[in-house]
Structure formats: C-alpha cells, structure tokens
Amino acid sequence: MDVGRVRDQFPAIHQTINGYPLAYLDSAASAQRPEVVLQSMDRFYRHDNANVHRGAHALSDRATEGFERARENVRAFVNAASVDEIVFTKGCTESLNLVASSWGKANLREGDEILISGLEHHSNIVPWQLVADETGARLRSIPVTDSAELDLEELEGMLTERVKAVAVKHVCNATGTISPIREIVKMAHSVGAVAVVDGAQALAHVPVDVQALDVDFYAMSAHKVYGPMGFGALYGRKELLNAMRPYQGGGGMIKSVAIGEITYADPPGRFEAGTPHVAGAIGFGEALLFIGGIGVDAAAKHEDALMRKAESALRELGGVRIVGEAKNKAAIVSFVMDCAHPHDVGTVLDKYGVAVRAGHHCCMPLMRRMGVPATTRASFAAYSTVEDVDQLVSAVAHAKEIFS
C-alpha cells in the first residue's frame, strides 16, 4: 500500500495544529474523508439534489439511482445475499436500536435472556436494557479476561434455551480486541439465539462477510469507514426482517394506509421512514469503494505495524501501561500513565499536534473491569504514518516530563 498516495486523498489531515503537523490518531472516533467521498456528496447537492423513489422528474431519478447504487455497494462490501437485506439508518446506534426494539419486543418474554459482552459500547448495551425493561427479559454480560478478550468458556456455560439473543461487537473501540465472531455466532445458534454484531469499528479494519460469519444482524457506521457522519446501515437476514414490524412510522415505509388499517412495505423500505439522507448513502457507498480499492487486508497490515510500533515505544518510555492486550487486535492503542489522568494527557498531546481520544470511550463496564476510570486512546487508519507514531511517542514523553 502506498501510504503517501492514500494520504494525498485526505485534505483534512494536511494541516498544522499549534505549530505542529497534525497527527490525527482519533480515527476510531471518526475517520477523515477522502476527496472521492467529499466530491460525491458535493456533486449530489449541486446537480442531483431531489427526493428519491417518487419524484416524476430527472433529478429524482438520478437521486434514486445514486441512493440504490449505494445500497448495492454496501451489499457487495459485506457480501449480503440481497440488497433487500441492507437497511439504511442514521448509523450503528440506530441499527442496534432498530433490532432491539423491533425484533426484541416481538420475540422477548419474561424469563428470556439477552447476552451482551463486557467489551460493549453503550450503544450495544442501552438498547437491550430498554427492551429488557419492557419485556421482562434479563440482560447478562459475558465476562472479559485480563487481556480484554471475551471468555468463551464462560459464554458456553451461559448458553441455555433461555437465551434468545447474543449481541457482541466485532472490534472493541476501547481496546481494539477482535472477537471471534464466527465462533460466537455458532455458539449462539446452538441454542436457537439470534446473533447480533456491532460492526462499527470493524468495517475499515477487518474483512466482513456476513454470509461466511452467518450473523443474523450486522450494524454498520459510515463515518468509521471514511464515509459521512450520521449515516449507516443494518444487515438483517431476510426472513428475520420480513417478520419484523417497523419501530418507527412515516412516509415511504407503507404499501397502503387507511385509518385503522396499515399495510407495511417490504424490507428494507419498511424500516426507512421519512426522507432519507440521500447524500449520506451516496458518500457511504463511495467510501466503501475507496477502502475496497485499497484493500481492507492491506490497510489492516499497515495499521497493525503502526500499532505494534506505538505499543513498543510507549512501553519503553516507562510509566505507561497498555490497556487491552488481546492476541487479535485492530488499529487501537489504549493506555494509561502513572503520572497523569488520561484527559490531562490528551490535552498535552494536542499541544504537540497529536489528536487522540481520552475518557471511558462509552465503555464504562469495560473500564471498571480493567480497573481504570479512563484511558488515552490512539487509533490508526490507512492514512496514518510512522511519523504520526513518532510524534505521539514524543508528545507522551513531554507529558511524562510535565506531570512527573
């Protein structure tokens, strides 16, 4: 992979912050956007701006074509069997809320169990707690090991006929842990539970094939994979989507409406009430073509080398502890310093042009499990460089001098 050519396509990373070149190491929170994504969305608003599916004019036809072409791009990227299995949403959070609300309310009863994991982001905890509160189901957490990996032996012991859903993330946003999704799905299916996967952090760093993984639902977020903010998608197995009621209503999701009698559209339209984010869909589709052109495997190999270099160099500084040392990790270095709180570390790093995340990363149960209130997190993308790593390590050394 030619990193220089990749970087040339990202205008936002070519700037200085506080007199230093920007080392953007916060891609797990939101990746930057390449020119092709920016141009596709700009082109839509300048030339094709119209609503989709029902306009009787050329602009609407072009908007509809771009919108549905994006759906095909998503289908192809995750190897879904049909575009009817790709529901456009506002992002991963809405995708998970859709499943928890629509599938959960119809299928969960008092005494049922939902298994999530101790690695989860709040967006894959709270929606399930909400539906558990409403249905009388019980939410249980799969234990996490000291290295921030799922304890599969514990999971096996938790699987009974009471378990109706197993909801886990593919890649942990706080530690980078890559969970063995195919194995977990197989275990969930052995007791008849549906397998729901939060793929927010995976799509840009791990090849995803929903048929090979045999998942029932897979949630995606566009802005984590070089696409626009506020957009995403949900893959759902066709027979499950066909059996689910919509969890919100509005225009565009019905076949017919009479007062007291409504016939809903087939999926995916059934779950896409209201005017869609057409430019978001187009940008998402272009983003997937972009990373597909680079190759997810090639990007992951590059990012892994940077991550290993950063972890090694930070350990050599002394007074730095890496949080989460799973055997299989993706693109994230989460760490704490003996001498300072992660927020203070992040503030110092910004003074040296290094953009990182600091906090609990919306993973408060995991932070408690790892015995820390928060971490400082550096996350890498295809445009990250060795110079970014050097700048990070140098800035952390400055932080150590300041706070020691």
Short mmCIF file of C-alpha atoms in Angstrom, two decimals, residues 113-116 140-143 151-168 183-195:
data_model
loop_
_atom_site.label_atom_id
_atom_site.label_comp_id
_atom_site.label_asym_id
_atom_site.label_seq_id
_atom_site.Cartn_x
_atom_site.Cartn_y
_atom_site.Cartn_z
CA GLU A 113 -32.09 -13.80 28.47
CA ILE A 114 -30.06 -11.47 26.26
CA LEU A 115 -26.29 -11.95 26.36
CA ILE A 116 -24.05 -8.99 25.65
CA ARG A 140 -26.45 -10.67 31.20
CA SER A 141 -22.82 -9.84 30.43
CA ILE A 142 -20.25 -12.30 29.07
CA PRO A 143 -17.09 -11.94 31.24
CA ASP A 151 -14.14 -15.53 27.91
CA LEU A 152 -15.65 -18.11 25.56
CA GLU A 153 -15.66 -20.84 28.20
CA GLU A 154 -17.85 -18.61 30.37
CA LEU A 155 -20.05 -17.88 27.36
CA GLU A 156 -20.54 -21.57 26.71
CA GLY A 157 -21.70 -22.06 30.28
CA MET A 158 -24.18 -19.18 29.98
CA LEU A 159 -25.87 -20.52 26.85
CA THR A 160 -29.18 -22.19 27.66
CA GLU A 161 -32.56 -22.38 25.98
CA ARG A 162 -33.49 -19.18 27.85
CA VAL A 163 -31.02 -17.18 25.74
CA LYS A 164 -32.80 -15.57 22.79
CA ALA A 165 -30.16 -13.12 21.60
CA VAL A 166 -26.37 -12.77 21.76
CA ALA A 167 -25.23 -9.22 20.94
CA VAL A 168 -21.49 -8.52 20.69
CA GLU A 183 -17.33 -19.00 16.68
CA ILE A 184 -19.65 -16.85 18.83
CA VAL A 185 -22.40 -16.97 16.19
CA LYS A 186 -22.12 -20.76 16.02
CA MET A 187 -22.44 -20.94 19.82
CA ALA A 188 -25.47 -18.61 19.81
CA HIS A 189 -27.21 -20.62 17.10
CA SER A 190 -26.63 -23.86 19.00
CA VAL A 191 -29.32 -22.76 21.49
CA GLY A 192 -31.52 -21.07 18.88
CA ALA A 193 -30.49 -17.49 19.75
CA VAL A 194 -30.09 -14.77 17.14
CA ALA A 195 -26.61 -13.29 16.74
#
